[in-house]
Coordinates of N, CA and C in Angstrom, one line a residue:
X24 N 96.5 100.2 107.6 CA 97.9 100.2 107.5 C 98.4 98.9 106.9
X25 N 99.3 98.9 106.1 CA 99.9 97.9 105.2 C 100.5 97.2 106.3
X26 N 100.7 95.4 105.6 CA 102.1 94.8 106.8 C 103.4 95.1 105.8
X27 N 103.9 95.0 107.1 CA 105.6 95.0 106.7 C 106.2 93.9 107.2
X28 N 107.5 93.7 106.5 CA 107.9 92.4 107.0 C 109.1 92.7 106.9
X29 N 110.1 92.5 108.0 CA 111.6 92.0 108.3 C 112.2 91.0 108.6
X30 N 113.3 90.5 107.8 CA 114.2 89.5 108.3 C 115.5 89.3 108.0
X31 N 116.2 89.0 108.8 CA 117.4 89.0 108.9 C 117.6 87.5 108.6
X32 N 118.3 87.4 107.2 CA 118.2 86.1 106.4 C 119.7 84.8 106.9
X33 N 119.7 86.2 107.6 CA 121.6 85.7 108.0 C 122.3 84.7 106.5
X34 N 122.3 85.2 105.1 CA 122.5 84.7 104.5 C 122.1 83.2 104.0
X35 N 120.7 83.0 104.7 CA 120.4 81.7 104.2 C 119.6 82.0 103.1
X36 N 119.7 80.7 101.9 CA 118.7 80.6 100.8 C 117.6 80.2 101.6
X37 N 116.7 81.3 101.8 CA 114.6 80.9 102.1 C 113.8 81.6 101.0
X38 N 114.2 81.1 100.0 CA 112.5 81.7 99.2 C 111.3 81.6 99.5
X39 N 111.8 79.9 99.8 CA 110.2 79.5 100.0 C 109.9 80.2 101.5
X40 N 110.7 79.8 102.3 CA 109.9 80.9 103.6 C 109.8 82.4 103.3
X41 N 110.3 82.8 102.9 CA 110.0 84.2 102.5 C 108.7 84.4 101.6
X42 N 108.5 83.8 100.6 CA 107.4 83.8 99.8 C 105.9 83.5 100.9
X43 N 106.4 82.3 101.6 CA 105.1 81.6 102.5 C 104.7 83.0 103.0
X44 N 105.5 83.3 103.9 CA 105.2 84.2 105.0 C 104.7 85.5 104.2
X45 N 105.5 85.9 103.2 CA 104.6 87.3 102.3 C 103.5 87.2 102.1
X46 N 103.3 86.3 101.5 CA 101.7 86.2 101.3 C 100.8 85.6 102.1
X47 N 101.2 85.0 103.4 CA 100.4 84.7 104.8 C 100.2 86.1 105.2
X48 N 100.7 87.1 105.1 CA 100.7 88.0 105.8 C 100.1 89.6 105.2
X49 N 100.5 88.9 103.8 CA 99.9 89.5 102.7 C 101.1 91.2 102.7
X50 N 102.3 90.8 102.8 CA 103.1 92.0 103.1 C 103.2 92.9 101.9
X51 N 103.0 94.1 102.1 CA 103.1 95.2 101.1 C 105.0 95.7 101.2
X52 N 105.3 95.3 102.3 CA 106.7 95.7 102.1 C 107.0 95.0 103.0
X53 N 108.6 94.3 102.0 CA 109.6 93.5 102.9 C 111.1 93.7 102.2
X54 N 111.8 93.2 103.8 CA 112.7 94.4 104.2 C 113.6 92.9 104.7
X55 N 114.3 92.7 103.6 CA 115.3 91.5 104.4 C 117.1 92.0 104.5
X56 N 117.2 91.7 106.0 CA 118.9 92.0 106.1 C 119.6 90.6 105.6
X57 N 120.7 91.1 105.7 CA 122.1 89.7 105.0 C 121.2 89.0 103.7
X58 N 120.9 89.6 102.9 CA 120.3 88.6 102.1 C 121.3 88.4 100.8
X59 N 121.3 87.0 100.9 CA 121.9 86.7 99.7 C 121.7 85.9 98.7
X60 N 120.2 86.0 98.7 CA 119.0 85.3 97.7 C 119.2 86.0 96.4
X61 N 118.7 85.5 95.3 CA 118.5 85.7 94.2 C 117.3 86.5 94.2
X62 N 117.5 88.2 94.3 CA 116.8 89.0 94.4 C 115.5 88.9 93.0
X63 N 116.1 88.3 91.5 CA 115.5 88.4 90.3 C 114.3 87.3 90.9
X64 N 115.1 86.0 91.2 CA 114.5 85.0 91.5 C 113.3 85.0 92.4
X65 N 113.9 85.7 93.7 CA 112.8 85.8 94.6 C 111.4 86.8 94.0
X66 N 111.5 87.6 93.4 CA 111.0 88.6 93.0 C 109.6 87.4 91.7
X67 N 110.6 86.6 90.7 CA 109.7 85.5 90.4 C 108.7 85.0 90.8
X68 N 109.4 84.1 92.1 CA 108.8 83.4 92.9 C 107.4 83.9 93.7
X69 N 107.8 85.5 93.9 CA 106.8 86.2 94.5 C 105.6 86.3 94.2
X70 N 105.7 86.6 92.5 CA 104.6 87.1 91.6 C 104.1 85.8 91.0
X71 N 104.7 84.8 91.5 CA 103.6 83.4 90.6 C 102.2 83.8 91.3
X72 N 101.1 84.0 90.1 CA 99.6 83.1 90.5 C 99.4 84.7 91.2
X73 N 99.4 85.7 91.0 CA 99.4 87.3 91.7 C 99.1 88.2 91.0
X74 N 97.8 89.2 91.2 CA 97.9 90.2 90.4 C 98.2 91.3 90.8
X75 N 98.8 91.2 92.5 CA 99.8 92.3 92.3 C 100.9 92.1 92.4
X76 N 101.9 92.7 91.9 CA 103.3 92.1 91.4 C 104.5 92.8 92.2
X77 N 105.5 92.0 93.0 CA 106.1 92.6 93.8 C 107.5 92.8 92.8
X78 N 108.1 94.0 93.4 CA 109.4 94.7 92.7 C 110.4 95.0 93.6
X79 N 111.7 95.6 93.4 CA 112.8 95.6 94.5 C 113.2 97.6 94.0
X80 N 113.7 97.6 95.1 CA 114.1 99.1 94.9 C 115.4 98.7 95.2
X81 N 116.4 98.1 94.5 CA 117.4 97.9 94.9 C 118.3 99.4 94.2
X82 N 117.8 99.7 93.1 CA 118.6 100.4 92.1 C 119.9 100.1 91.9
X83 N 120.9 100.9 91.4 CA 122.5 100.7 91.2 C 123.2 100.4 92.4
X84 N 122.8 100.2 93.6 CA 123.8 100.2 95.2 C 124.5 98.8 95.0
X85 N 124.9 98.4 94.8 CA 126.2 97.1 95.0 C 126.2 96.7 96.5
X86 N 126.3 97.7 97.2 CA 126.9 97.5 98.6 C 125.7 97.3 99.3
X87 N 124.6 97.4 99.3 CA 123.2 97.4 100.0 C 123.6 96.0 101.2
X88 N 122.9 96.4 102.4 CA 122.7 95.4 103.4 C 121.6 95.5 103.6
X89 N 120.3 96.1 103.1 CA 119.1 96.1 103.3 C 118.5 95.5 101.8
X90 N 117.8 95.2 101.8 CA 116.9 95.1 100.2 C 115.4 95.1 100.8
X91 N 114.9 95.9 99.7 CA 113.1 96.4 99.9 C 113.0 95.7 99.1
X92 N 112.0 95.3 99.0 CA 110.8 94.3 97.7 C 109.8 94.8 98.5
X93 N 108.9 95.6 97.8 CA 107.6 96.2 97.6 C 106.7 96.0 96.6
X94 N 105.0 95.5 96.8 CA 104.2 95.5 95.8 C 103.1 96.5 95.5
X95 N 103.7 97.7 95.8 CA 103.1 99.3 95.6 C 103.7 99.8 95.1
X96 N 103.0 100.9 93.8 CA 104.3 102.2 93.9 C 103.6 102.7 94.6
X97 N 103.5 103.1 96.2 CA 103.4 103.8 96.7 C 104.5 103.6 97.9
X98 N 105.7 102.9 97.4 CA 107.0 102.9 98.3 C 108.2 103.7 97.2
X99 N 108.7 104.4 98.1 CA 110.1 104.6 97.1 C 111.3 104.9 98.3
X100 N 112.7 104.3 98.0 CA 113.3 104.5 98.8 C 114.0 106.1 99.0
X101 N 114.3 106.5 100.1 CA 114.6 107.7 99.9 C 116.5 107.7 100.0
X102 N 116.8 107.2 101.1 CA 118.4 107.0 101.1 C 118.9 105.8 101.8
X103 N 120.3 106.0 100.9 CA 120.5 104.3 101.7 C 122.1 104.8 102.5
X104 N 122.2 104.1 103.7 CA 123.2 104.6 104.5 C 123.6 103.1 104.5
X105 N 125.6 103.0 105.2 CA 126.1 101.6 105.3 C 125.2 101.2 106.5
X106 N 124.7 101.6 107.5 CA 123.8 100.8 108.7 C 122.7 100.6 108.4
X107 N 121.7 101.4 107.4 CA 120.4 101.1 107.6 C 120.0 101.9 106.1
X108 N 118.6 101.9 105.9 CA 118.0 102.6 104.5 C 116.3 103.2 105.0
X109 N 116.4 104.4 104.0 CA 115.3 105.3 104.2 C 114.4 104.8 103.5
X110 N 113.3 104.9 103.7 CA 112.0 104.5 102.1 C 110.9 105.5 102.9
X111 N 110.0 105.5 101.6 CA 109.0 106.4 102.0 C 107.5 105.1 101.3
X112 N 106.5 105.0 102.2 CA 105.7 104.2 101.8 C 104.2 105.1 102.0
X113 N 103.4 105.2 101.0 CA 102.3 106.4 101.2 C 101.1 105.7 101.7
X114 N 100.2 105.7 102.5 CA 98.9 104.8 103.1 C 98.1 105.5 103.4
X115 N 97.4 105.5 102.3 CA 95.9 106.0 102.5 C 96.1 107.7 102.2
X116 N 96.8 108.0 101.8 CA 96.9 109.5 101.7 C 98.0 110.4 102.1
X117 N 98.4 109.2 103.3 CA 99.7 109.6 103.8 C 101.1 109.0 104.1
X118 N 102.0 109.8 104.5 CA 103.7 109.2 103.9 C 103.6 108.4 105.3
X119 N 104.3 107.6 105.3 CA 105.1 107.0 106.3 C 106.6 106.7 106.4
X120 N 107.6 107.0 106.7 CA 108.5 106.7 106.9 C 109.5 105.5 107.3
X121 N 109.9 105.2 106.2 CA 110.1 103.5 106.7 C 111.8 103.4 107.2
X122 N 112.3 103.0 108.5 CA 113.9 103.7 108.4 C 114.3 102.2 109.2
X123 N 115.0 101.7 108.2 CA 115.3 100.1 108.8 C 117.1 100.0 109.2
X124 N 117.5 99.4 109.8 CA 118.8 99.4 110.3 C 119.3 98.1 110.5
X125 N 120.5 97.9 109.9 CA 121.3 96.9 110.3 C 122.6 97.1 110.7
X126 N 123.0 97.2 112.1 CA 124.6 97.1 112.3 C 125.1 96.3 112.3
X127 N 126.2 96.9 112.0 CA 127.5 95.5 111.8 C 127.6 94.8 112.9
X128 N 128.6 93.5 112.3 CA 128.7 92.2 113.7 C 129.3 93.2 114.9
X129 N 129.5 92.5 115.9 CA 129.4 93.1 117.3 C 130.8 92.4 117.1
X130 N 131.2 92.0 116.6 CA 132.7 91.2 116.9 C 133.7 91.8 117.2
X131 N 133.6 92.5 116.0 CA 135.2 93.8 116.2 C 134.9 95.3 116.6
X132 N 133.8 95.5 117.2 CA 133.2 96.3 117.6 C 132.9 96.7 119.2
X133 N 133.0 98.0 120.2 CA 132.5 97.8 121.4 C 131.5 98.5 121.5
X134 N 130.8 99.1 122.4 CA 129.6 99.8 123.2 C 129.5 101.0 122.4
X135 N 130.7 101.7 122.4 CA 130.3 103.1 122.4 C 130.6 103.2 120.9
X136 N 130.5 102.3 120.1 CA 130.4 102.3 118.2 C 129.0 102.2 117.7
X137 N 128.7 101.2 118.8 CA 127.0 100.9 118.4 C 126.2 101.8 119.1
X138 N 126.9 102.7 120.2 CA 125.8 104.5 120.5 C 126.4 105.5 119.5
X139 N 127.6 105.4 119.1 CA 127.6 106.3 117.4 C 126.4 106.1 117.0
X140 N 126.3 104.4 116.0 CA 125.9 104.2 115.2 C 124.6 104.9 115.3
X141 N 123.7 104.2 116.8 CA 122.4 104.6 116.7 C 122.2 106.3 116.8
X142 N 123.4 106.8 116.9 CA 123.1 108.2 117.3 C 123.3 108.7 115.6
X143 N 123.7 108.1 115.4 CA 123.9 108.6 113.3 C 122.7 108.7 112.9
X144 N 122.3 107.6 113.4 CA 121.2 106.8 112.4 C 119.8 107.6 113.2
X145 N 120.2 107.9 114.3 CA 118.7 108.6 114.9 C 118.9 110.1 114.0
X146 N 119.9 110.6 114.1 CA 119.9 112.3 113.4 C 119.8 111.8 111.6
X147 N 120.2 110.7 111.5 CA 120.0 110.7 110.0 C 118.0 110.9 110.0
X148 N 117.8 110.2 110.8 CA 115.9 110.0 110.6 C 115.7 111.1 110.9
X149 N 116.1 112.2 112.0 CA 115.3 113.4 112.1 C 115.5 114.5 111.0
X150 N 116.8 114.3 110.8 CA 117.0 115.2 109.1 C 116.0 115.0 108.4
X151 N 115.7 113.5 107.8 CA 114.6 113.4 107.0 C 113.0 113.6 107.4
X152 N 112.9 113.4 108.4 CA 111.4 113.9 109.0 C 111.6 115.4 108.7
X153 N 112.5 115.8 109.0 CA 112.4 117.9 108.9 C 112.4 117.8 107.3
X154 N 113.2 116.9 106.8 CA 113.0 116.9 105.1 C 111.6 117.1 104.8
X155 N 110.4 115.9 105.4 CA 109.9 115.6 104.6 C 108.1 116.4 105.2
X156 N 108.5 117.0 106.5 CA 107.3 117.6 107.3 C 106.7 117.1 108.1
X157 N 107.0 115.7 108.5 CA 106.2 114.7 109.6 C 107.1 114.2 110.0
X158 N 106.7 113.4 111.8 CA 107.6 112.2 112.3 C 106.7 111.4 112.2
X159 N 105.9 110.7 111.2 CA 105.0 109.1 111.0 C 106.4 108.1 110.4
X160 N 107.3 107.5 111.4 CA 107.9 106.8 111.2 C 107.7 105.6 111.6
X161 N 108.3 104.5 110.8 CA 108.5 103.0 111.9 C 109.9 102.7 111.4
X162 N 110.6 102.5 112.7 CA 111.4 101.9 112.7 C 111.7 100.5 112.7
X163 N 112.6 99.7 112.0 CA 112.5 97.9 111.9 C 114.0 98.0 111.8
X164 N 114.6 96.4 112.5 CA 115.6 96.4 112.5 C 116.0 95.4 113.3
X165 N 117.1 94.7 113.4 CA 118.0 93.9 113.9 C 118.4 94.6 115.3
X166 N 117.6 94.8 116.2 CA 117.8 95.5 117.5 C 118.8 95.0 118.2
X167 N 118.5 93.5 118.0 CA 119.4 92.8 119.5 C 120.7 93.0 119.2
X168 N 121.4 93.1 118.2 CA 123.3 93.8 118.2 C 123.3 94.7 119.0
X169 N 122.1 96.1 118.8 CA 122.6 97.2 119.5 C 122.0 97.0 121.0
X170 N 120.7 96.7 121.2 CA 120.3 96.5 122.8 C 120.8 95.8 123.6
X171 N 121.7 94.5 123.2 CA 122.8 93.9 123.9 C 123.3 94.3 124.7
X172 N 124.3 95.2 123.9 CA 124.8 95.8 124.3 C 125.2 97.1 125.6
X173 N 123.9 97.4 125.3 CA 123.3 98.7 126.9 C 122.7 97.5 127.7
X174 N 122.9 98.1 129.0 CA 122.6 97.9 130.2 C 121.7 99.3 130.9

C-alpha cells in the first residue's frame, strides 16, 4: 500500500517541511488542507534530484480547500465538494478510494452543522462507492472540528 500524507497547513509557508516529510516517507499522495503555498513552487521543490515527479490535480477549482499532489497516474480525483474531495488512487490492481474532509471553522458554527456536514459527506462516500462497486476506502481529515464536538 502506498503512503499518504495529510496536513492541515493552517496557511503556513512549509515547503521545506512538506518536501522533508514526502520524501521521508516516500508519499505517493499528499493531501494538504488550508494551504496557501505556491502550489507551482511546491510541486518544483518536490521533483528536485527525483525520477518520479510529483503533480497536483488541482484542475480549474478556484475555491479548493483540499489540494492533492500525487506522484502516480494512478490517482485521479473523482469530485470535489466545499467540505472535503474524492480521488481514486489504484494499488496494485486495485481502486482505493481516497475521501478527505475539511470543515469549516467551528466559530460560527454549532453541533448539529458539523452532524449535517459529516452526514453529507458520509452519503456523499456511499454514492460513490455504489458508483464505483467497492467500499476500499480511507478516509483523512481534520477530525478534531468535528469530534469535538460530540460527546
Amino acid at each position: 500500500m502506498p503512503n499518504f500524507l495529510f496536513w492541515n497547513t493552517h496557511g503556513k509557508r512549509i515547503h521545506d517541511q512538506v518536501r522533508t516529510l514526502a520524501i521521508e516517507r516516500n508519499a505517493a499522495l499528499i493531501i494538504l488542507a488550508e494551504c496557501k503555498l505556491d502550489i507551482d513552487r511546491l510541486i518544483e521543490f518536490l521533483n528536485r534530484e527525483r525520477s518520479q515527479q510529483y503533480e497536483t490535480s488541482l484542475g480549474e477549482l478556484s475555491t479548493r480547500k483540499l489540494v492533492f499532489i500525487h506522484n502516480s497516474n494512478e490517482f485521479h480525483l473523482i469530485r470535489d465538494w466545499s467540505f472535503g474531495s474524492f480521488g481514486a488512487f489504484n494499488t496494485g490492481g486495485r481502486e482505493v478510494i481516497i475521501a478527505a474532509i475539511h470543515f469549516p471553522s467551528k466559530r460560527d458554527r454549532g453541533d448539529s452543522d458539523f452532524r449535517s456536514y459529516a452526514e453529507i459527506f458520509r452519503n456523499e462516500l456511499e454514492k460513490i462507492e455504489q458508483e464505483r462497486g467497492h467500499s476500499r476506502s480511507v478516509i483523512v481529515g481534520d477530525f478534531k472540528r468535528f469530534l469535538s464536538t460530540t460527546n
